mmCIF file with all atom_site columns, C-alpha atoms in Angstrom:
data_model
loop_
_atom_site.group_PDB
_atom_site.id
_atom_site.type_symbol
_atom_site.label_atom_id
_atom_site.label_alt_id
_atom_site.label_comp_id
_atom_site.label_asym_id
_atom_site.label_entity_id
_atom_site.label_seq_id
_atom_site.pdbx_PDB_ins_code
_atom_site.Cartn_x
_atom_site.Cartn_y
_atom_site.Cartn_z
_atom_site.occupancy
_atom_site.B_iso_or_equiv
_atom_site.pdbx_formal_charge
_atom_site.auth_seq_id
_atom_site.auth_comp_id
_atom_site.auth_asym_id
_atom_site.auth_atom_id
_atom_site.pdbx_PDB_model_num
ATOM 1   C CA . ASP Z 1 1   ? -1.419  -86.856  98.350  1.00 60.00 ? 1   ASP Z CA 1
ATOM 2   C CA . ALA Z 1 2   ? -2.369  -83.258  98.045  1.00 61.00 ? 2   ALA Z CA 1
ATOM 3   C CA . LYS Z 1 3   ? -5.892  -81.987  96.500  1.00 84.00 ? 3   LYS Z CA 1
ATOM 4   C CA . THR Z 1 4   ? -5.057  -79.385  93.571  1.00 91.00 ? 4   THR Z CA 1
ATOM 5   C CA . THR Z 1 5   ? -7.382  -76.747  92.879  1.00 93.00 ? 5   THR Z CA 1
ATOM 6   C CA . GLN Z 1 6   ? -7.105  -75.390  89.011  1.00 95.00 ? 6   GLN Z CA 1
ATOM 7   C CA . PRO Z 1 7   ? -9.263  -72.361  87.348  1.00 96.00 ? 7   PRO Z CA 1
ATOM 8   C CA . THR Z 1 8   ? -12.149 -74.674  84.763  1.00 95.00 ? 8   THR Z CA 1
ATOM 9   C CA . SER Z 1 9   ? -10.784 -72.391  81.585  1.00 97.00 ? 9   SER Z CA 1
ATOM 10  C CA . MET Z 1 10  ? -8.431  -70.010  80.472  1.00 97.00 ? 10  MET Z CA 1
ATOM 11  C CA . ASP Z 1 11  ? -8.068  -68.262  77.725  1.00 97.00 ? 11  ASP Z CA 1
ATOM 12  C CA . CYS Z 1 12  ? -5.048  -66.621  76.134  1.00 96.00 ? 12  CYS Z CA 1
ATOM 13  C CA . ALA Z 1 13  ? -4.331  -64.255  73.140  1.00 97.00 ? 13  ALA Z CA 1
ATOM 14  C CA . GLU Z 1 14  ? -1.467  -65.683  71.086  1.00 97.00 ? 14  GLU Z CA 1
ATOM 15  C CA . GLY Z 1 15  ? 1.674   -65.261  70.711  1.00 97.00 ? 15  GLY Z CA 1
ATOM 16  C CA . ARG Z 1 16  ? 1.287   -63.485  74.558  1.00 97.00 ? 16  ARG Z CA 1
ATOM 17  C CA . ALA Z 1 17  ? 2.465   -65.820  77.440  1.00 97.00 ? 17  ALA Z CA 1
ATOM 18  C CA . ALA Z 1 18  ? -0.057  -67.540  79.613  1.00 98.00 ? 18  ALA Z CA 1
ATOM 19  C CA . ASN Z 1 19  ? 0.212   -68.034  82.671  1.00 98.00 ? 19  ASN Z CA 1
ATOM 20  C CA . LEU Z 1 20  ? -1.682  -70.983  84.685  1.00 98.00 ? 20  LEU Z CA 1
ATOM 21  C CA . PRO Z 1 21  ? -1.972  -71.545  87.945  1.00 97.00 ? 21  PRO Z CA 1
ATOM 22  C CA . CYS Z 1 22  ? -2.642  -74.072  90.272  1.00 96.00 ? 22  CYS Z CA 1
ATOM 23  C CA . ASN Z 1 23  ? -3.364  -74.424  94.385  1.00 95.00 ? 23  ASN Z CA 1
ATOM 24  C CA . HIS Z 1 24  ? -1.965  -76.745  96.641  1.00 93.00 ? 24  HIS Z CA 1
ATOM 25  C CA . SER Z 1 25  ? -2.286  -75.832  99.985  1.00 92.00 ? 25  SER Z CA 1
ATOM 26  C CA . THR Z 1 26  ? -2.168  -79.413  101.473 1.00 89.00 ? 26  THR Z CA 1
ATOM 27  C CA . ILE Z 1 27  ? 1.361   -80.063  100.039 1.00 89.00 ? 27  ILE Z CA 1
ATOM 28  C CA . SER Z 1 28  ? 3.627   -81.802  101.773 1.00 87.00 ? 28  SER Z CA 1
ATOM 29  C CA . GLY Z 1 29  ? 7.225   -81.592  101.830 1.00 86.00 ? 29  GLY Z CA 1
ATOM 30  C CA . ASN Z 1 30  ? 7.824   -84.549  99.867  1.00 85.00 ? 30  ASN Z CA 1
ATOM 31  C CA . GLU Z 1 31  ? 5.108   -83.856  97.257  1.00 87.00 ? 31  GLU Z CA 1
ATOM 32  C CA . TYR Z 1 32  ? 6.790   -82.517  93.619  1.00 90.00 ? 32  TYR Z CA 1
ATOM 33  C CA . VAL Z 1 33  ? 4.431   -80.703  91.623  1.00 93.00 ? 33  VAL Z CA 1
ATOM 34  C CA . TYR Z 1 34  ? 3.370   -82.063  88.217  1.00 93.00 ? 34  TYR Z CA 1
ATOM 35  C CA . TRP Z 1 35  ? 1.962   -80.576  84.977  1.00 96.00 ? 35  TRP Z CA 1
ATOM 36  C CA . TYR Z 1 36  ? 1.199   -82.361  82.375  1.00 95.00 ? 36  TYR Z CA 1
ATOM 37  C CA . ARG Z 1 37  ? -1.720  -81.309  79.026  1.00 96.00 ? 37  ARG Z CA 1
ATOM 38  C CA . GLN Z 1 38  ? -3.661  -82.924  77.534  1.00 95.00 ? 38  GLN Z CA 1
ATOM 39  C CA . ILE Z 1 39  ? -4.319  -81.642  73.233  1.00 94.00 ? 39  ILE Z CA 1
ATOM 40  C CA . HIS Z 1 40  ? -8.215  -83.539  72.481  1.00 88.00 ? 40  HIS Z CA 1
ATOM 41  C CA . SER Z 1 41  ? -8.168  -86.895  72.897  1.00 83.00 ? 41  SER Z CA 1
ATOM 42  C CA . GLN Z 1 42  ? -4.771  -87.188  72.318  1.00 91.00 ? 42  GLN Z CA 1
ATOM 43  C CA . GLY Z 1 43  ? -2.659  -89.042  75.546  1.00 93.00 ? 43  GLY Z CA 1
ATOM 44  C CA . PRO Z 1 44  ? -1.432  -86.706  78.035  1.00 93.00 ? 44  PRO Z CA 1
ATOM 45  C CA . GLN Z 1 45  ? 1.921   -85.358  77.637  1.00 94.00 ? 45  GLN Z CA 1
ATOM 46  C CA . TYR Z 1 46  ? 4.784   -84.286  80.215  1.00 93.00 ? 46  TYR Z CA 1
ATOM 47  C CA . ILE Z 1 47  ? 5.084   -81.055  80.849  1.00 96.00 ? 47  ILE Z CA 1
ATOM 48  C CA . ILE Z 1 48  ? 7.149   -79.995  83.388  1.00 95.00 ? 48  ILE Z CA 1
ATOM 49  C CA . HIS Z 1 49  ? 7.559   -80.620  87.341  1.00 93.00 ? 49  HIS Z CA 1
ATOM 50  C CA . GLY Z 1 50  ? 9.388   -79.136  90.756  1.00 93.00 ? 50  GLY Z CA 1
ATOM 51  C CA . LEU Z 1 51  ? 9.787   -79.289  94.173  1.00 92.00 ? 51  LEU Z CA 1
ATOM 52  C CA . LYS Z 1 52  ? 10.866  -76.180  95.485  1.00 91.00 ? 52  LYS Z CA 1
ATOM 53  C CA . ASN Z 1 53  ? 13.253  -74.299  92.837  1.00 87.00 ? 53  ASN Z CA 1
ATOM 54  C CA . ASN Z 1 54  ? 11.319  -72.534  89.903  1.00 94.00 ? 54  ASN Z CA 1
ATOM 55  C CA . GLU Z 1 55  ? 12.267  -75.177  86.792  1.00 95.00 ? 55  GLU Z CA 1
ATOM 56  C CA . THR Z 1 56  ? 11.851  -74.318  83.173  1.00 96.00 ? 56  THR Z CA 1
ATOM 57  C CA . ASN Z 1 57  ? 12.826  -76.114  80.008  1.00 95.00 ? 57  ASN Z CA 1
ATOM 58  C CA . GLU Z 1 58  ? 12.014  -75.940  76.161  1.00 95.00 ? 58  GLU Z CA 1
ATOM 59  C CA . MET Z 1 59  ? 8.500   -76.045  76.734  1.00 94.00 ? 59  MET Z CA 1
ATOM 60  C CA . ALA Z 1 60  ? 7.678   -73.959  79.942  1.00 97.00 ? 60  ALA Z CA 1
ATOM 61  C CA . SER Z 1 61  ? 8.328   -72.537  83.283  1.00 98.00 ? 61  SER Z CA 1
ATOM 62  C CA . LEU Z 1 62  ? 7.262   -73.384  86.741  1.00 98.00 ? 62  LEU Z CA 1
ATOM 63  C CA . ILE Z 1 63  ? 7.239   -71.018  89.443  1.00 97.00 ? 63  ILE Z CA 1
ATOM 64  C CA . ILE Z 1 64  ? 6.477   -72.513  93.135  1.00 96.00 ? 64  ILE Z CA 1
ATOM 65  C CA . THR Z 1 65  ? 5.485   -69.976  95.818  1.00 96.00 ? 65  THR Z CA 1
ATOM 66  C CA . GLU Z 1 66  ? 7.808   -69.900  98.806  1.00 94.00 ? 66  GLU Z CA 1
ATOM 67  C CA . ASP Z 1 67  ? 5.586   -72.019  100.545 1.00 94.00 ? 67  ASP Z CA 1
ATOM 68  C CA . ARG Z 1 68  ? 5.009   -73.991  98.146  1.00 94.00 ? 68  ARG Z CA 1
ATOM 69  C CA . LYS Z 1 69  ? 0.911   -74.218  98.944  1.00 94.00 ? 69  LYS Z CA 1
ATOM 70  C CA . SER Z 1 70  ? 0.326   -72.842  95.132  1.00 95.00 ? 70  SER Z CA 1
ATOM 71  C CA . SER Z 1 71  ? 1.843   -73.024  91.428  1.00 96.00 ? 71  SER Z CA 1
ATOM 72  C CA . THR Z 1 72  ? 2.165   -71.074  87.527  1.00 97.00 ? 72  THR Z CA 1
ATOM 73  C CA . LEU Z 1 73  ? 2.664   -73.003  85.017  1.00 98.00 ? 73  LEU Z CA 1
ATOM 74  C CA . ILE Z 1 74  ? 3.752   -70.322  82.455  1.00 98.00 ? 74  ILE Z CA 1
ATOM 75  C CA . LEU Z 1 75  ? 3.544   -70.998  78.147  1.00 97.00 ? 75  LEU Z CA 1
ATOM 76  C CA . PRO Z 1 76  ? 6.164   -67.849  77.265  1.00 96.00 ? 76  PRO Z CA 1
ATOM 77  C CA . HIS Z 1 77  ? 4.817   -67.531  73.610  1.00 95.00 ? 77  HIS Z CA 1
ATOM 78  C CA . ALA Z 1 78  ? 1.698   -68.958  73.593  1.00 97.00 ? 78  ALA Z CA 1
ATOM 79  C CA . THR Z 1 79  ? 0.555   -70.760  69.952  1.00 97.00 ? 79  THR Z CA 1
ATOM 80  C CA . LEU Z 1 80  ? -2.725  -72.259  69.419  1.00 97.00 ? 80  LEU Z CA 1
ATOM 81  C CA . ARG Z 1 81  ? -0.958  -76.303  69.295  1.00 95.00 ? 81  ARG Z CA 1
ATOM 82  C CA . ASP Z 1 82  ? -1.243  -75.469  72.886  1.00 97.00 ? 82  ASP Z CA 1
ATOM 83  C CA . THR Z 1 83  ? -4.772  -75.200  73.536  1.00 97.00 ? 83  THR Z CA 1
ATOM 84  C CA . ALA Z 1 84  ? -5.722  -78.136  75.948  1.00 97.00 ? 84  ALA Z CA 1
ATOM 85  C CA . VAL Z 1 85  ? -6.372  -79.359  79.017  1.00 96.00 ? 85  VAL Z CA 1
ATOM 86  C CA . TYR Z 1 86  ? -3.346  -78.635  81.899  1.00 97.00 ? 86  TYR Z CA 1
ATOM 87  C CA . TYR Z 1 87  ? -3.297  -80.387  84.829  1.00 95.00 ? 87  TYR Z CA 1
ATOM 88  C CA . CYS Z 1 88  ? -1.314  -79.986  87.690  1.00 95.00 ? 88  CYS Z CA 1
ATOM 89  C CA . ILE Z 1 89  ? -0.598  -82.464  90.049  1.00 91.00 ? 89  ILE Z CA 1
ATOM 90  C CA . VAL Z 1 90  ? 0.724   -83.231  93.419  1.00 88.00 ? 90  VAL Z CA 1
ATOM 91  C CA . ARG Z 1 91  ? 2.886   -86.015  93.902  1.00 83.00 ? 91  ARG Z CA 1
ATOM 92  C CA . VAL Z 1 92  ? 5.382   -88.216  96.179  1.00 73.00 ? 92  VAL Z CA 1
ATOM 93  C CA . TYR Z 1 93  ? 7.774   -89.423  94.596  1.00 66.00 ? 93  TYR Z CA 1
ATOM 94  C CA . SER Z 1 94  ? 8.944   -93.032  95.342  1.00 63.00 ? 94  SER Z CA 1
ATOM 95  C CA . THR Z 1 95  ? 7.291   -96.444  94.880  1.00 57.00 ? 95  THR Z CA 1
ATOM 96  C CA . GLY Z 1 96  ? 3.269   -96.931  94.310  1.00 62.00 ? 96  GLY Z CA 1
ATOM 97  C CA . ASN Z 1 97  ? 2.210   -93.510  94.023  1.00 65.00 ? 97  ASN Z CA 1
ATOM 98  C CA . GLN Z 1 98  ? 0.511   -93.167  91.012  1.00 76.00 ? 98  GLN Z CA 1
ATOM 99  C CA . PHE Z 1 99  ? -0.837  -89.500  88.819  1.00 81.00 ? 99  PHE Z CA 1
ATOM 100 C CA . TYR Z 1 100 ? -3.852  -88.259  90.028  1.00 82.00 ? 100 TYR Z CA 1
ATOM 101 C CA . PHE Z 1 101 ? -5.696  -86.162  87.130  1.00 86.00 ? 101 PHE Z CA 1
ATOM 102 C CA . GLY Z 1 102 ? -8.303  -84.019  88.516  1.00 85.00 ? 102 GLY Z CA 1
ATOM 103 C CA . THR Z 1 103 ? -10.564 -82.134  85.345  1.00 87.00 ? 103 THR Z CA 1
ATOM 104 C CA . GLY Z 1 104 ? -7.678  -79.327  84.782  1.00 93.00 ? 104 GLY Z CA 1
ATOM 105 C CA . THR Z 1 105 ? -7.481  -76.437  82.956  1.00 96.00 ? 105 THR Z CA 1
ATOM 106 C CA . SER Z 1 106 ? -9.245  -75.890  79.689  1.00 96.00 ? 106 SER Z CA 1
ATOM 107 C CA . LEU Z 1 107 ? -6.598  -73.185  77.608  1.00 98.00 ? 107 LEU Z CA 1
ATOM 108 C CA . THR Z 1 108 ? -8.103  -71.566  74.638  1.00 98.00 ? 108 THR Z CA 1
ATOM 109 C CA . VAL Z 1 109 ? -5.271  -69.426  72.012  1.00 97.00 ? 109 VAL Z CA 1
ATOM 110 C CA . ILE Z 1 110 ? -7.241  -67.600  70.160  1.00 97.00 ? 110 ILE Z CA 1
ATOM 111 C CA . PRO Z 1 111 ? -5.707  -66.655  67.159  1.00 95.00 ? 111 PRO Z CA 1
ATOM 112 C CA . ASP X 2 1   ? 4.887   -89.517  69.147  1.00 82.00 ? 1   ASP X CA 1
ATOM 113 C CA . SER X 2 2   ? 5.967   -90.746  72.900  1.00 87.00 ? 2   SER X CA 1
ATOM 114 C CA . GLY X 2 3   ? 6.253   -94.543  71.343  1.00 93.00 ? 3   GLY X CA 1
ATOM 115 C CA . VAL X 2 4   ? 4.157   -95.904  73.436  1.00 97.00 ? 4   VAL X CA 1
ATOM 116 C CA . THR X 2 5   ? 1.887   -98.281  70.939  1.00 97.00 ? 5   THR X CA 1
ATOM 117 C CA . GLN X 2 6   ? -1.602  -98.824  71.577  1.00 98.00 ? 6   GLN X CA 1
ATOM 118 C CA . THR X 2 7   ? -4.102  -101.228 69.582  1.00 97.00 ? 7   THR X CA 1
ATOM 119 C CA . PRO X 2 8   ? -6.443  -101.181 67.931  1.00 97.00 ? 8   PRO X CA 1
ATOM 120 C CA . LYS X 2 9   ? -7.561  -97.198  68.388  1.00 96.00 ? 9   LYS X CA 1
ATOM 121 C CA . HIS X 2 10  ? -11.089 -98.236  67.831  1.00 97.00 ? 10  HIS X CA 1
ATOM 122 C CA . LEU X 2 11  ? -12.854 -100.356 68.460  1.00 97.00 ? 11  LEU X CA 1
ATOM 123 C CA . ILE X 2 12  ? -16.951 -100.832 68.489  1.00 98.00 ? 12  ILE X CA 1
ATOM 124 C CA . THR X 2 13  ? -18.638 -104.085 70.487  1.00 97.00 ? 13  THR X CA 1
ATOM 125 C CA . ALA X 2 14  ? -21.753 -104.971 71.850  1.00 98.00 ? 14  ALA X CA 1
ATOM 126 C CA . THR X 2 15  ? -22.684 -105.371 75.522  1.00 98.00 ? 15  THR X CA 1
ATOM 127 C CA . GLY X 2 16  ? -21.937 -108.475 77.791  1.00 97.00 ? 16  GLY X CA 1
ATOM 128 C CA . GLN X 2 17  ? -18.841 -109.421 74.982  1.00 98.00 ? 17  GLN X CA 1
ATOM 129 C CA . ARG X 2 18  ? -15.353 -109.313 75.943  1.00 98.00 ? 18  ARG X CA 1
ATOM 130 C CA . VAL X 2 19  ? -12.087 -107.336 73.845  1.00 98.00 ? 19  VAL X CA 1
ATOM 131 C CA . THR X 2 20  ? -8.293  -107.300 74.209  1.00 98.00 ? 20  THR X CA 1
ATOM 132 C CA . LEU X 2 21  ? -6.612  -103.715 73.984  1.00 98.00 ? 21  LEU X CA 1
ATOM 133 C CA . ARG X 2 22  ? -2.380  -103.914 73.898  1.00 98.00 ? 22  ARG X CA 1
ATOM 134 C CA . CYS X 2 23  ? 0.092   -102.431 74.634  1.00 98.00 ? 23  CYS X CA 1
ATOM 135 C CA . SER X 2 24  ? 3.845   -101.936 73.677  1.00 98.00 ? 24  SER X CA 1
ATOM 136 C CA . PRO X 2 25  ? 5.958   -99.019  76.282  1.00 97.00 ? 25  PRO X CA 1
ATOM 137 C CA . ARG X 2 26  ? 8.298   -97.197  75.230  1.00 96.00 ? 26  ARG X CA 1
ATOM 138 C CA . SER X 2 27  ? 12.279  -99.964  74.609  1.00 95.00 ? 27  SER X CA 1
ATOM 139 C CA . GLY X 2 28  ? 13.654  -100.408 77.774  1.00 92.00 ? 28  GLY X CA 1
ATOM 140 C CA . ASP X 2 29  ? 10.602  -98.789  79.485  1.00 94.00 ? 29  ASP X CA 1
ATOM 141 C CA . LEU X 2 30  ? 9.525   -101.700 82.513  1.00 93.00 ? 30  LEU X CA 1
ATOM 142 C CA . SER X 2 31  ? 6.541   -99.601  84.026  1.00 92.00 ? 31  SER X CA 1
ATOM 143 C CA . VAL X 2 32  ? 3.549   -99.852  82.337  1.00 94.00 ? 32  VAL X CA 1
ATOM 144 C CA . TYR X 2 33  ? 0.107   -97.835  84.202  1.00 94.00 ? 33  TYR X CA 1
ATOM 145 C CA . TRP X 2 34  ? -3.457  -98.272  82.711  1.00 96.00 ? 34  TRP X CA 1
ATOM 146 C CA . TYR X 2 35  ? -6.114  -95.542  82.699  1.00 95.00 ? 35  TYR X CA 1
ATOM 147 C CA . GLN X 2 36  ? -9.415  -94.693  80.960  1.00 96.00 ? 36  GLN X CA 1
ATOM 148 C CA . GLN X 2 37  ? -10.634 -91.531  80.200  1.00 94.00 ? 37  GLN X CA 1
ATOM 149 C CA . SER X 2 38  ? -14.949 -91.096  79.906  1.00 91.00 ? 38  SER X CA 1
ATOM 150 C CA . LEU X 2 39  ? -16.961 -87.970  79.341  1.00 81.00 ? 39  LEU X CA 1
ATOM 151 C CA . ASP X 2 40  ? -17.978 -87.982  82.924  1.00 74.00 ? 40  ASP X CA 1
ATOM 152 C CA . GLN X 2 41  ? -15.333 -89.826  85.081  1.00 75.00 ? 41  GLN X CA 1
ATOM 153 C CA . GLY X 2 42  ? -11.752 -88.395  83.582  1.00 83.00 ? 42  GLY X CA 1
ATOM 154 C CA . LEU X 2 43  ? -8.539  -89.339  83.804  1.00 89.00 ? 43  LEU X CA 1
ATOM 155 C CA . GLN X 2 44  ? -8.238  -92.794  85.872  1.00 91.00 ? 44  GLN X CA 1
ATOM 156 C CA . PHE X 2 45  ? -6.132  -95.028  86.580  1.00 90.00 ? 45  PHE X CA 1
ATOM 157 C CA . LEU X 2 46  ? -6.850  -98.532  86.432  1.00 94.00 ? 46  LEU X CA 1
ATOM 158 C CA . ILE X 2 47  ? -3.568  -100.445 87.402  1.00 93.00 ? 47  ILE X CA 1
ATOM 159 C CA . GLN X 2 48  ? -0.001  -100.624 87.409  1.00 92.00 ? 48  GLN X CA 1
ATOM 160 C CA . TYR X 2 49  ? 2.586   -103.822 86.215  1.00 94.00 ? 49  TYR X CA 1
ATOM 161 C CA . TYR X 2 50  ? 6.751   -103.460 87.006  1.00 92.00 ? 50  TYR X CA 1
ATOM 162 C CA . ASN X 2 51  ? 8.728   -106.173 85.181  1.00 94.00 ? 51  ASN X CA 1
ATOM 163 C CA . GLY X 2 52  ? 5.397   -108.588 85.226  1.00 95.00 ? 52  GLY X CA 1
ATOM 164 C CA . GLU X 2 53  ? 4.700   -107.915 88.466  1.00 94.00 ? 53  GLU X CA 1
ATOM 165 C CA . GLU X 2 54  ? 0.949   -105.591 89.110  1.00 93.00 ? 54  GLU X CA 1
ATOM 166 C CA . ARG X 2 55  ? 2.535   -103.178 91.665  1.00 90.00 ? 55  ARG X CA 1
ATOM 167 C CA . ALA X 2 56  ? -0.608  -101.169 92.160  1.00 88.00 ? 56  ALA X CA 1
ATOM 168 C CA . LYS X 2 57  ? -4.237  -101.296 91.285  1.00 89.00 ? 57  LYS X CA 1
ATOM 169 C CA . GLY X 2 58  ? -6.352  -97.917  91.215  1.00 89.00 ? 58  GLY X CA 1
ATOM 170 C CA . ASN X 2 59  ? -10.541 -97.655  90.924  1.00 83.00 ? 59  ASN X CA 1
ATOM 171 C CA . ILE X 2 60  ? -10.405 -101.057 88.233  1.00 93.00 ? 60  ILE X CA 1
ATOM 172 C CA . LEU X 2 61  ? -13.692 -103.537 88.249  1.00 95.00 ? 61  LEU X CA 1
ATOM 173 C CA . GLU X 2 62  ? -13.599 -106.820 88.915  1.00 96.00 ? 62  GLU X CA 1
ATOM 174 C CA . ARG X 2 63  ? -14.643 -107.152 84.869  1.00 97.00 ? 63  ARG X CA 1
ATOM 175 C CA . PHE X 2 64  ? -11.226 -106.022 84.287  1.00 97.00 ? 64  PHE X CA 1
ATOM 176 C CA . SER X 2 65  ? -7.883  -107.754 83.545  1.00 97.00 ? 65  SER X CA 1
ATOM 177 C CA . ALA X 2 66  ? -4.602  -106.987 83.131  1.00 97.00 ? 66  ALA X CA 1
ATOM 178 C CA . GLN X 2 67  ? -0.874  -108.711 82.639  1.00 97.00 ? 67  GLN X CA 1
ATOM 179 C CA . GLN X 2 68  ? 2.235   -106.969 81.650  1.00 97.00 ? 68  GLN X CA 1
ATOM 180 C CA . PHE X 2 69  ? 4.156   -110.374 79.615  1.00 97.00 ? 69  PHE X CA 1
ATOM 181 C CA . PRO X 2 70  ? 8.053   -111.289 79.222  1.00 96.00 ? 70  PRO X CA 1
ATOM 182 C CA . ASP X 2 71  ? 8.741   -109.072 76.593  1.00 95.00 ? 71  ASP X CA 1
ATOM 183 C CA . LEU X 2 72  ? 6.801   -106.075 78.638  1.00 96.00 ? 72  LEU X CA 1
ATOM 184 C CA . HIS X 2 73  ? 4.190   -105.379 76.425  1.00 97.00 ? 73  HIS X CA 1
ATOM 185 C CA . SER X 2 74  ? 1.013   -105.567 78.512  1.00 98.00 ? 74  SER X CA 1
ATOM 186 C CA . GLU X 2 75  ? -2.778  -106.294 77.778  1.00 98.00 ? 75  GLU X CA 1
ATOM 187 C CA . LEU X 2 76  ? -6.307  -105.300 79.438  1.00 98.00 ? 76  LEU X CA 1
ATOM 188 C CA . ASN X 2 77  ? -8.995  -107.563 79.606  1.00 98.00 ? 77  ASN X CA 1
ATOM 189 C CA . LEU X 2 78  ? -12.246 -106.058 79.010  1.00 98.00 ? 78  LEU X CA 1
ATOM 190 C CA . SER X 2 79  ? -15.840 -108.677 79.964  1.00 97.00 ? 79  SER X CA 1
ATOM 191 C CA . SER X 2 80  ? -18.962 -108.473 80.173  1.00 97.00 ? 80  SER X CA 1
ATOM 192 C CA . LEU X 2 81  ? -19.237 -104.922 78.639  1.00 98.00 ? 81  LEU X CA 1
ATOM 193 C CA . GLU X 2 82  ? -21.621 -102.063 79.649  1.00 97.00 ? 82  GLU X CA 1
ATOM 194 C CA . LEU X 2 83  ? -22.840 -99.630  78.166  1.00 96.00 ? 83  LEU X CA 1
ATOM 195 C CA . GLY X 2 84  ? -20.761 -97.539  80.932  1.00 94.00 ? 84  GLY X CA 1
ATOM 196 C CA . ASP X 2 85  ? -17.403 -98.947  79.919  1.00 96.00 ? 85  ASP X CA 1
ATOM 197 C CA . SER X 2 86  ? -17.357 -97.175  76.662  1.00 96.00 ? 86  SER X CA 1
ATOM 198 C CA . ALA X 2 87  ? -13.871 -94.488  76.782  1.00 96.00 ? 87  ALA X CA 1
ATOM 199 C CA . LEU X 2 88  ? -10.706 -93.612  75.980  1.00 96.00 ? 88  LEU X CA 1
ATOM 200 C CA . TYR X 2 89  ? -8.214  -96.794  77.443  1.00 97.00 ? 89  TYR X CA 1
ATOM 201 C CA . PHE X 2 90  ? -4.650  -95.218  77.752  1.00 97.00 ? 90  PHE X CA 1
ATOM 202 C CA . CYS X 2 91  ? -1.388  -96.797  78.088  1.00 97.00 ? 91  CYS X CA 1
ATOM 203 C CA . ALA X 2 92  ? 1.379   -95.295  79.626  1.00 95.00 ? 92  ALA X CA 1
ATOM 204 C CA . SER X 2 93  ? 5.404   -96.218  80.224  1.00 94.00 ? 93  SER X CA 1
ATOM 205 C CA . SER X 2 94  ? 8.025   -95.136  82.439  1.00 91.00 ? 94  SER X CA 1
ATOM 206 C CA . PRO X 2 95  ? 11.000  -96.130  83.263  1.00 88.00 ? 95  PRO X CA 1
ATOM 207 C CA . SER X 2 96  ? 11.107  -97.486  86.858  1.00 80.00 ? 96  SER X CA 1
ATOM 208 C CA . LEU X 2 97  ? 8.646   -98.671  88.982  1.00 77.00 ? 97  LEU X CA 1
ATOM 209 C CA . SER X 2 98  ? 8.319   -94.959  90.562  1.00 73.00 ? 98  SER X CA 1
ATOM 210 C CA . GLY X 2 99  ? 7.235   -92.871  87.267  1.00 66.00 ? 99  GLY X CA 1
ATOM 211 C CA . ASN X 2 100 ? 9.336   -89.716  87.621  1.00 73.00 ? 100 ASN X CA 1
ATOM 212 C CA . THR X 2 101 ? 7.813   -88.779  83.936  1.00 85.00 ? 101 THR X CA 1
ATOM 213 C CA . ILE X 2 102 ? 5.484   -91.979  82.863  1.00 89.00 ? 102 ILE X CA 1
ATOM 214 C CA . TYR X 2 103 ? 4.592   -91.766  78.668  1.00 93.00 ? 103 TYR X CA 1
ATOM 215 C CA . PHE X 2 104 ? 1.423   -92.229  77.190  1.00 95.00 ? 104 PHE X CA 1
ATOM 216 C CA . GLY X 2 105 ? 0.359   -94.457  74.038  1.00 97.00 ? 105 GLY X CA 1
ATOM 217 C CA . GLU X 2 106 ? -3.185  -92.422  71.873  1.00 96.00 ? 106 GLU X CA 1
ATOM 218 C CA . GLY X 2 107 ? -5.494  -94.561  73.416  1.00 96.00 ? 107 GLY X CA 1
ATOM 219 C CA . SER X 2 108 ? -7.704  -97.244  72.261  1.00 97.00 ? 108 SER X CA 1
ATOM 220 C CA . TRP X 2 109 ? -11.292 -95.563  71.850  1.00 97.00 ? 109 TRP X CA 1
ATOM 221 C CA . LEU X 2 110 ? -13.413 -98.341  73.143  1.00 97.00 ? 110 LEU X CA 1
ATOM 222 C CA . THR X 2 111 ? -17.427 -98.426  72.309  1.00 97.00 ? 111 THR X CA 1
ATOM 223 C CA . VAL X 2 112 ? -19.869 -100.388 73.607  1.00 97.00 ? 112 VAL X CA 1
ATOM 224 C CA . VAL X 2 113 ? -23.475 -100.164 71.507  1.00 97.00 ? 113 VAL X CA 1
#
């Protein structure tokens, strides 16, 4: 699976949009981009995933560049409860492929 | 609440001992995964079971073993424990073998003293 690069940490003001970038320049055509988050030692929580098109759900939006070499997770109105470590993972959706979590981005939402 | 249940939540044991961590997957999920999270190693994939059979192995030590039972619950056995085995152990489950989305439990904190 392709490796990802994320900033170590970011801050965001409460109520503002949090934009978390991820670089995956070696991504293959059949690899999906997934985002999970982990709130202080709780189990990681699925946020969103996508292949080529932008995706949106009740938690967030995922913007994938046309060349698929990078993506951005957008939390539209960050709250204090969004403070967490966010993991960007690229993975082939097929048997035997696991989710390999990197170091992620530690997002702190500031009141 | 993800629906994945792990017990015990906390465990303290001495070096050289053996412990068993238990996981009940979400109702209907056939795949179970085990992950280890320590301060210096991040979240590491250990092993996956699907419908009772081992399907994938990650960075799992030989002192560690796992199994999935007919009722689909899983156990992770850790033996000859060392101080470095102190970590948070997560179980996750998914409906299918490929696991497009996996759901994590709240983890079992293991402290080896």
